[in-house]
Coordinates of C-alpha atoms in Angstrom, one line a residue:
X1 CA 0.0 0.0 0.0
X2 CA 1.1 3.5 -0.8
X3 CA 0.7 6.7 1.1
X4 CA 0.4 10.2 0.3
X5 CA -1.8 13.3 1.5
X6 CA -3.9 13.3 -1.6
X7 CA -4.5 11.1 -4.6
X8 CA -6.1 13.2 -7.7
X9 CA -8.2 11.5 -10.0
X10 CA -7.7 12.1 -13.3
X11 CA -4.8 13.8 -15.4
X12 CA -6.9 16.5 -17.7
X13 CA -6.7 20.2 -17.5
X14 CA -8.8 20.2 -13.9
X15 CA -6.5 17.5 -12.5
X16 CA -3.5 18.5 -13.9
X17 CA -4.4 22.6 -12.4
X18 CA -5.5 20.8 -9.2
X19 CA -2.0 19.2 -8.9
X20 CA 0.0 22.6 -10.1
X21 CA -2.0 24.3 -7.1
X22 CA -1.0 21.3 -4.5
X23 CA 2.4 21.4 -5.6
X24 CA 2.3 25.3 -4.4
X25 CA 1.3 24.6 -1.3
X26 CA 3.7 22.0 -0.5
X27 CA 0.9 19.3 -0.5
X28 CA 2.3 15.7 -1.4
X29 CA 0.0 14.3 -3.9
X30 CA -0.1 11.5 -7.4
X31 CA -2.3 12.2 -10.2
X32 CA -3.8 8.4 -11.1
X33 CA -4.8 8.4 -15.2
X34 CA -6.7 5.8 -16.8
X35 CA -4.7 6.6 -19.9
X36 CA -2.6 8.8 -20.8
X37 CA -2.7 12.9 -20.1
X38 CA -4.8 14.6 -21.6
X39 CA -6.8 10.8 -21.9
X40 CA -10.2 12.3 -23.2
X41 CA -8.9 14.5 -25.6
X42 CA -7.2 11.9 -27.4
X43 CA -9.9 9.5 -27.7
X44 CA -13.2 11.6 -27.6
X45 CA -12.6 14.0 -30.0
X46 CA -13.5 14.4 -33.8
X47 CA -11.1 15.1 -36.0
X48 CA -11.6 18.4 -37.0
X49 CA -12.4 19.6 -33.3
X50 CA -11.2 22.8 -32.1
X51 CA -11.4 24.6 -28.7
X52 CA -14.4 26.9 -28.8
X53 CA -12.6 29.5 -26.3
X54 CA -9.7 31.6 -28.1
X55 CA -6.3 31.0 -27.4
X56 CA -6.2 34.0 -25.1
X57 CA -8.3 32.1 -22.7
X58 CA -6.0 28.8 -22.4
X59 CA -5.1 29.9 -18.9
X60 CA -4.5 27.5 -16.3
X61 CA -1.8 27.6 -12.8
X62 CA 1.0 28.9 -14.2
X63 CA 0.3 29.1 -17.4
X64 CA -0.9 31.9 -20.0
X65 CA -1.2 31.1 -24.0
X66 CA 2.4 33.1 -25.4
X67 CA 1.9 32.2 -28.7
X68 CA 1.4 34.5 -31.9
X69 CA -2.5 33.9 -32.5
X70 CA -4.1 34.9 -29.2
X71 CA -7.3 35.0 -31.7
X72 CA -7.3 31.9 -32.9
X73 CA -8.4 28.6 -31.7
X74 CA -6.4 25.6 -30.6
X75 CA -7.4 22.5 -32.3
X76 CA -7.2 18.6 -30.5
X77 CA -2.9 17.8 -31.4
X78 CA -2.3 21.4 -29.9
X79 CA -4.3 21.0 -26.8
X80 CA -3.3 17.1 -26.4
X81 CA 0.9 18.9 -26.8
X82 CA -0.5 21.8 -24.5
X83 CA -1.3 19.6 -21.7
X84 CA 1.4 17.1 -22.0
X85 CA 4.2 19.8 -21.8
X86 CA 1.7 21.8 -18.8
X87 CA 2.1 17.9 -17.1
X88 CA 5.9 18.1 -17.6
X89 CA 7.3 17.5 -13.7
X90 CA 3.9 17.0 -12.0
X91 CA 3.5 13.4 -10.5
X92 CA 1.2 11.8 -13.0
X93 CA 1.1 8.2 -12.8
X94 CA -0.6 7.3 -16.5
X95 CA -1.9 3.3 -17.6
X96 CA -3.8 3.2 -13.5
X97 CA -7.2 2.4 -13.0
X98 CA -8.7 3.5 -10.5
X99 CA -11.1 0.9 -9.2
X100 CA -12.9 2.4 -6.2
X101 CA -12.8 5.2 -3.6
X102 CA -13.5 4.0 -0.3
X103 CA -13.7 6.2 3.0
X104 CA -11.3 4.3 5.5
X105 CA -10.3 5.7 9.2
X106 CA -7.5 7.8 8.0
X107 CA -9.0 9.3 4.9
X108 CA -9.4 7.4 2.1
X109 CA -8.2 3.9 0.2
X110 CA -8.4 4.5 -3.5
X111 CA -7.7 0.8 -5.0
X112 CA -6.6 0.8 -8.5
X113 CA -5.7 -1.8 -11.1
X114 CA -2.1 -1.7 -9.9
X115 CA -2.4 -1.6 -6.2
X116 CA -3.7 0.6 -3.1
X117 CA -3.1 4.3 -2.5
X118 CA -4.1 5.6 1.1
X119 CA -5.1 9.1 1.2
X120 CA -6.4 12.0 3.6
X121 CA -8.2 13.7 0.5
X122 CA -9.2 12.7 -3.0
X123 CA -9.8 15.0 -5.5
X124 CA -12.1 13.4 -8.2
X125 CA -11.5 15.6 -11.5
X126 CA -12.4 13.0 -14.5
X127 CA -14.9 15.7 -15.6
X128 CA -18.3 15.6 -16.7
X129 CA -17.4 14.6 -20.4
X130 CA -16.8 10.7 -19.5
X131 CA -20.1 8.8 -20.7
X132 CA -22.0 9.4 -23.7
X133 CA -26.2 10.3 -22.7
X134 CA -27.8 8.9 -25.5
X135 CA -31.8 8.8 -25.4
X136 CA -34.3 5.5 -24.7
X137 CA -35.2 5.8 -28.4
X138 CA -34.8 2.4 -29.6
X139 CA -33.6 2.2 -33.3
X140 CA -34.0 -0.9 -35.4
X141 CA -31.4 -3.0 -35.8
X142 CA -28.8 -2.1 -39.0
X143 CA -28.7 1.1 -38.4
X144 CA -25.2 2.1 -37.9
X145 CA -24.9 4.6 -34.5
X146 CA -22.1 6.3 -33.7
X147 CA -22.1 9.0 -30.6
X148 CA -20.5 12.4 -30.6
X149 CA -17.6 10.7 -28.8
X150 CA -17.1 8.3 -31.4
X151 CA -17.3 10.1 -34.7
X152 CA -14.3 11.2 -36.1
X153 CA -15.3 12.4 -39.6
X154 CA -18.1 11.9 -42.1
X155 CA -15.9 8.6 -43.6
X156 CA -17.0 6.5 -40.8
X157 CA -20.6 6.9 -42.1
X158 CA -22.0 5.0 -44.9
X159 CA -23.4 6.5 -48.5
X160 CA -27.0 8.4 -47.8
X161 CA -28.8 10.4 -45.4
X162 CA -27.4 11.4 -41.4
X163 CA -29.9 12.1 -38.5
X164 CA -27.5 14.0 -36.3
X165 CA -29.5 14.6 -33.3
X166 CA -28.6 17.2 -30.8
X167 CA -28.3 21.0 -31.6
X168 CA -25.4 22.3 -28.9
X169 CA -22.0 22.9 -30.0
X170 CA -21.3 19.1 -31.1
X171 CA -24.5 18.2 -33.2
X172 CA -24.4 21.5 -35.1
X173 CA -20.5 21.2 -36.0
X174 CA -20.4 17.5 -36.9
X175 CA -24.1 18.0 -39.2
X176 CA -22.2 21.1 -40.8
X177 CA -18.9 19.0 -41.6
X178 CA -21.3 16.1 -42.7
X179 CA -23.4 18.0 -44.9
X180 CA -20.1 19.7 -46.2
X181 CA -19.2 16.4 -47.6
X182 CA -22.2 16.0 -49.5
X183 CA -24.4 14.2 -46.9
X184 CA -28.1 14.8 -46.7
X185 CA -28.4 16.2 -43.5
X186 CA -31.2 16.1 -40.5
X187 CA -30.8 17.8 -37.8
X188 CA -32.9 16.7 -34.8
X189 CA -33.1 20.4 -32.7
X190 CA -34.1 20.8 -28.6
X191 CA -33.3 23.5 -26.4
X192 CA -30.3 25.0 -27.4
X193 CA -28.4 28.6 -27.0
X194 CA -27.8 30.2 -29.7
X195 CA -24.8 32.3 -29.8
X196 CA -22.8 34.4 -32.7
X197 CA -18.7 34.6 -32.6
X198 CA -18.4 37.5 -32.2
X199 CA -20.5 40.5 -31.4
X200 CA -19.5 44.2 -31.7
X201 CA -16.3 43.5 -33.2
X202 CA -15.0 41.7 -30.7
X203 CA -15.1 37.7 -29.6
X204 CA -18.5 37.1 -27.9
X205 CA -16.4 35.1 -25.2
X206 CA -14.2 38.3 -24.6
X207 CA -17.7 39.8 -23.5
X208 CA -19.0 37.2 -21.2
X209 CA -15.4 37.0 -19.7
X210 CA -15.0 40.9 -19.5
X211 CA -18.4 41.6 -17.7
X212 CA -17.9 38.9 -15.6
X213 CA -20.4 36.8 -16.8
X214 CA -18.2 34.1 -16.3
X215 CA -17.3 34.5 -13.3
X216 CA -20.6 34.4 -11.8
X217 CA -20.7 31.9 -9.0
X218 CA -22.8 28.9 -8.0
X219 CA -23.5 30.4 -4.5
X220 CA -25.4 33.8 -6.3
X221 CA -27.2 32.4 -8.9
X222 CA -31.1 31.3 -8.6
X223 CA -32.3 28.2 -9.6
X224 CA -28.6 26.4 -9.2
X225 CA -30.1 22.7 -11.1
X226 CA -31.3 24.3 -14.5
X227 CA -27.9 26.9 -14.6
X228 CA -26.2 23.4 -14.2
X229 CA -27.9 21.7 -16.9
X230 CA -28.3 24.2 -20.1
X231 CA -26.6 22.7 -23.0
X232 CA -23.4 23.8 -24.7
X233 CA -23.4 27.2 -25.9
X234 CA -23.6 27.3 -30.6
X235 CA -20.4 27.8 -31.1
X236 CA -17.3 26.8 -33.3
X237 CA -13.4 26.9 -33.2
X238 CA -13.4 29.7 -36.0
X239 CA -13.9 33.3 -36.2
X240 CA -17.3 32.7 -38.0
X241 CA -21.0 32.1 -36.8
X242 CA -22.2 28.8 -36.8
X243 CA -26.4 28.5 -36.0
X244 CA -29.1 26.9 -37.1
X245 CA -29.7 29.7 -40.1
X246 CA -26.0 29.0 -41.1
X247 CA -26.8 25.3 -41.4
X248 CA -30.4 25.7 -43.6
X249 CA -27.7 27.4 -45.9
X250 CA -25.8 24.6 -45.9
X251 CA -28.6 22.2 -47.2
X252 CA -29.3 20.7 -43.3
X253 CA -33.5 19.8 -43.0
X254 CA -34.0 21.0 -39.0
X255 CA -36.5 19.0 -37.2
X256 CA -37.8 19.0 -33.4
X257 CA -36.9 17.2 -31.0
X258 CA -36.6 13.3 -31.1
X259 CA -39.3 11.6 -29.4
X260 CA -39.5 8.3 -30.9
X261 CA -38.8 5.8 -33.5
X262 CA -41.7 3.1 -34.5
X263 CA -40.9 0.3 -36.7
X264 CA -38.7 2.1 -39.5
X265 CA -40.2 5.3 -39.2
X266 CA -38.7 8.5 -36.8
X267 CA -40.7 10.7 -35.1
X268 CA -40.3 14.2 -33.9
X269 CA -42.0 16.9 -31.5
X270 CA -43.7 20.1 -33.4
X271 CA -41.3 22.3 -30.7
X272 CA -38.5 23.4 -33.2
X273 CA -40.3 26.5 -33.4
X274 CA -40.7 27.4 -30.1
X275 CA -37.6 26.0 -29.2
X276 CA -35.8 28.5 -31.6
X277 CA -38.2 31.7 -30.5
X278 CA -36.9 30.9 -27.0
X279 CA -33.2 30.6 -27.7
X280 CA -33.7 33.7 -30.0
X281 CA -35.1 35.7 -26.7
X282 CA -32.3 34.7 -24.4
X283 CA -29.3 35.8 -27.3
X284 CA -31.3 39.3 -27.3
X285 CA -31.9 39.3 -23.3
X286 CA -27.5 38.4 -23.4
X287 CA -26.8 41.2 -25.9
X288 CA -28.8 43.8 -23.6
X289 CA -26.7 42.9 -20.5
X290 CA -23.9 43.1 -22.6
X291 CA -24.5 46.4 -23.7
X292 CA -25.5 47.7 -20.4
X293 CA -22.6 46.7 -19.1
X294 CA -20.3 48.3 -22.0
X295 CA -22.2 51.4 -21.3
X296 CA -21.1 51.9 -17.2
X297 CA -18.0 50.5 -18.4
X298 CA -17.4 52.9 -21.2
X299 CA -15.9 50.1 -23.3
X300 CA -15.5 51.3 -26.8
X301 CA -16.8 48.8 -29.4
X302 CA -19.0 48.8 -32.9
X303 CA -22.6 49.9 -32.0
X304 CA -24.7 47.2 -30.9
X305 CA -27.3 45.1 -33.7
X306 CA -29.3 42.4 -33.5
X307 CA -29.5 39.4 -35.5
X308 CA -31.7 37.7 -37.6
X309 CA -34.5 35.4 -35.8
X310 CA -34.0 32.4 -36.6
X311 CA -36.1 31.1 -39.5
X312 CA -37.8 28.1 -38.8
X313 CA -39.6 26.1 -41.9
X314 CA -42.4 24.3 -40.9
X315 CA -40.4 20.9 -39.9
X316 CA -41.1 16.8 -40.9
X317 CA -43.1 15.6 -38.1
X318 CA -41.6 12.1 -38.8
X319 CA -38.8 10.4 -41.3
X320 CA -38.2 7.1 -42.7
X321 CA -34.9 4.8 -41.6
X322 CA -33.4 2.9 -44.7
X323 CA -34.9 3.1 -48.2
X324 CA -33.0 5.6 -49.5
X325 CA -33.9 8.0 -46.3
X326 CA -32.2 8.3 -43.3
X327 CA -29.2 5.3 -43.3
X328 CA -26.9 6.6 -40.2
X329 CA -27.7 8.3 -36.5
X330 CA -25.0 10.5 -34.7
X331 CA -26.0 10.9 -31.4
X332 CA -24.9 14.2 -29.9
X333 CA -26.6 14.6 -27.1
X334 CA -24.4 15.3 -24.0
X335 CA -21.8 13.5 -22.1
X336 CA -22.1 12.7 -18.4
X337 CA -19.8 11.9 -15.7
X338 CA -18.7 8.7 -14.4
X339 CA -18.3 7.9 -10.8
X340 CA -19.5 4.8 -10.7
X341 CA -15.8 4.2 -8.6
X342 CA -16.7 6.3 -5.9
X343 CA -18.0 3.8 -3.2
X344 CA -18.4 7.2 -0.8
X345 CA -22.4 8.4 0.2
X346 CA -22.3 11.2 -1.5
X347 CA -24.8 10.8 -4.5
X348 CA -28.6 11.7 -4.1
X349 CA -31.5 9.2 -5.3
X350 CA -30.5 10.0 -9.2
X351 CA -27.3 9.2 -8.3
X352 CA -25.6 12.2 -8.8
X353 CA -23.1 13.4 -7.1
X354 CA -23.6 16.0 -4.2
X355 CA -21.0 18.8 -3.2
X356 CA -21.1 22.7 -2.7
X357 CA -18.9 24.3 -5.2
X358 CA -17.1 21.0 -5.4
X359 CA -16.6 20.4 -1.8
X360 CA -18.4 17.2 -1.2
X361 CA -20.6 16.4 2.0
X362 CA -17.4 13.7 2.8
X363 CA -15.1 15.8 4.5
X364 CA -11.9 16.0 2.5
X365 CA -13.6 14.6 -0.7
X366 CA -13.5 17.2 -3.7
X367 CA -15.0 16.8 -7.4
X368 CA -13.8 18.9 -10.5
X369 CA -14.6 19.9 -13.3
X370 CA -18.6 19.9 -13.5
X371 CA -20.8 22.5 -15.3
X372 CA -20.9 25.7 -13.3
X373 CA -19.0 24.2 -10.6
X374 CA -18.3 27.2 -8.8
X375 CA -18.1 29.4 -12.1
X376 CA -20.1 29.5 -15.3
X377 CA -16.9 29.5 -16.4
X378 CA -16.3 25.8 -14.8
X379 CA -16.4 23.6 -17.2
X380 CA -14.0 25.3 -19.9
X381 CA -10.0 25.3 -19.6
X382 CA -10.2 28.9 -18.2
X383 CA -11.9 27.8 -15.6
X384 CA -10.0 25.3 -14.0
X385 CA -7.4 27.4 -12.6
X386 CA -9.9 29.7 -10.2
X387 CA -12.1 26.5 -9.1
X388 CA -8.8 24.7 -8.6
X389 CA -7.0 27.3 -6.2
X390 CA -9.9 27.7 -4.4
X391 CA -10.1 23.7 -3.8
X392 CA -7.0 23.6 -2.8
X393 CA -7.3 26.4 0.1
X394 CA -10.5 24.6 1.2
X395 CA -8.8 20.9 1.4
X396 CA -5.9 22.7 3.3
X397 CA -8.0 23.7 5.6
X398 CA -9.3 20.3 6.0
X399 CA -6.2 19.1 6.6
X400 CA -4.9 21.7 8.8
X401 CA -8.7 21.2 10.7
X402 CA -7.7 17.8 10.8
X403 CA -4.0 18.3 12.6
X404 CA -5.3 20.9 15.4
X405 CA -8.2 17.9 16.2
X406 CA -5.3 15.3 16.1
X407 CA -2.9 17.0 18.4

């Protein structure tokens, strides 16, 4: 058995700013990876993928973007080379398993495929990207599937028509590269927020970050569950718009929602268009807080405009599977996290995992790395380095709790 203040789960950006944060406060700590750094990037990515935050906001402990395209937008080899060289020195032990998470007397025993660590603290930080969500739509057999996680480019798809389903940042890049490569394209569309690159002549993520949107905590915001689970913003890694009117351009049929499939035929909800009024309502509600704020701030920028509604044809109620219709189904709907190792009580009857702004009821248990964690800025890159220095205050204060009760 091996012995160390704190065992960190998982060696992506979260874990790895988790360990760079430990490492400054003199706390002895392992990283345990699955894979290798940077583990989910490598294998859950598309080809074509790139970051949706400029390069500008790649900031983690220690580490600001130098490079000579602060504008631009990193795509998957550059990140993957970005976090192996941000891992350089830190102890990451990469091919472990981690098995279970077990609260013991002294801590914790985190068993793993190569033997047993015993730890004071355990920060989880595998991230909420770990599991594909795919729907209880059964689809007849033949029909070959692939989820967000598993496509890497339209070649993996046979000749003829692609139900993408999902309209967040995944469903509407892979159905624009699909349909760019001569696809007949469906796009299955739910609640979504609709977004443009940039607004006022400047990147619309250098707004949210600048009025401090993004920094908006979990402890201050009403109605913490739905803020947690609002899909991905409409975005791509280009200086270019990418929405649902952009896509009708591009040849893609938009649909409602996916509700069911019966025998070969698909069926959808009649919501698109409600769906897209209420995305267009919050993009105009965003813009007005955005120019408030430019206005008390006396930022200089473009004048403000609106955009476009959406347009919303009236939409197939239903389509047909095979026959020369609909021969493939990319399912991007959402990842979820896995903690299936974590043997601790900490999860409420849906089985998710409890914790205030990562601090979990288990004292000295912390989780990383979740949407709107303690930011709405959580889940990206940029956000790992606040949520991850203020984790590691809180666990040494835990620890430091711990020693004044042990003396």
């Amino acid at each position: 058995m091996w012995r160390t203040t704190t065992v960190v789960v998982g060696a992506g950006h979260c874990g790895l700013a988790m360990s760079r944060c430990l490492a400054a406060l003199s706390v002895d700590h392992v990283v345990l990876e699955r894979g290798e750094v940077a583990h989910s990037w490598r294998t859950q990515r598309w080809d074509s993928l790139r970051l949706l935050t400029p390069n500008w906001m790649t900031r983690l402990p220690g580490h600001t973007y130098s490079g000579d395209d602060p504008d631009g937008y990193l795509g998957m080899p550059e990140v993957i080379g970005l976090l192996t060289d941000y891992a350089t020195g830190a102890p990451v032990l990469t091919g472990v398993t981690v098995t279970s998470v077990q609260s013991s007397g002294q801590g914790y025993l985190v068993h793993t495929d190569r033997g047993v660590w015993q730890a004071r603290t355990v920060v989880v930080a595998t991230g909420a990207s770990a599991v594909p969500v795919r729907p209880a739509v059964p689809l007849p057999p033949g029909i070959p599937v692939l989820t967000a996680a598993d496509y890497r480019n339209p070649g993996q798809l046979p000749n003829g028509g692609v139900l993408v389903v999902g309209g967040s940042a995944s469903g509407i890049q892979i159905a624009e590269e699909l349909a760019r490569s001569g696809r007949s394209v469906t796009l299955a569309v739910g609640e979504h927020v609709r977004l443009p690159r940039t607004y006022r002549g400047r990147d619309v993520l250098w707004w949210m970050d600048a009025s401090g949107l993004f920094d908006e905590r979990w402890d201050a915001v009403p109605d913490l569950p739905r803020v947690r689970n609002l899909p991905s913003m409409q975005l791509v890694g280009a200086p270019r718009t990418l929405d649902l009117n952009t896509l009708r351009g591009h040849g893609v049929s938009l649909v409602g929602r996916l509700v069911g499939a019966r025998d070969a035929t698909l069926q959808f909800s009649g919501s698109l268009a409600n769906m897209c009024a209420l995305a267009d309502l919050k993009l105009g509600r965003l813009l007005d807080t955005f120019d408030a704020w430019a206005d008390r701030a006396g930022v200089e920028a473009e004048a403000a405009q609106r955009f476009a509604p959406t347009a919303v044809p009236t939409p197939a109620l239903s389509a047909q599977l095979g026959r020369g219709g609909i021969e493939s189904v990319v399912w991007a709907t959402g990842l979820r996290p896995d903690l299936s190792f974590l043997k601790v009580p900490v999860f409420d009857r849906k089985s998710r995992i409890l914790h205030d702004g990562g601090v979990t009821p288990a004292p000295g248990l912390y989780v990383m790395g979740l949407p709107f964690l303690r930011r709405r800025s959580s889940t990206l890159i940029d956000g790992a380095d606040a949520d991850a220095r203020d984790l590691a205050d809180h666990l040494i204060g835990h620890l430091d709790m711990h020693a004044r009760r042990a003396s």
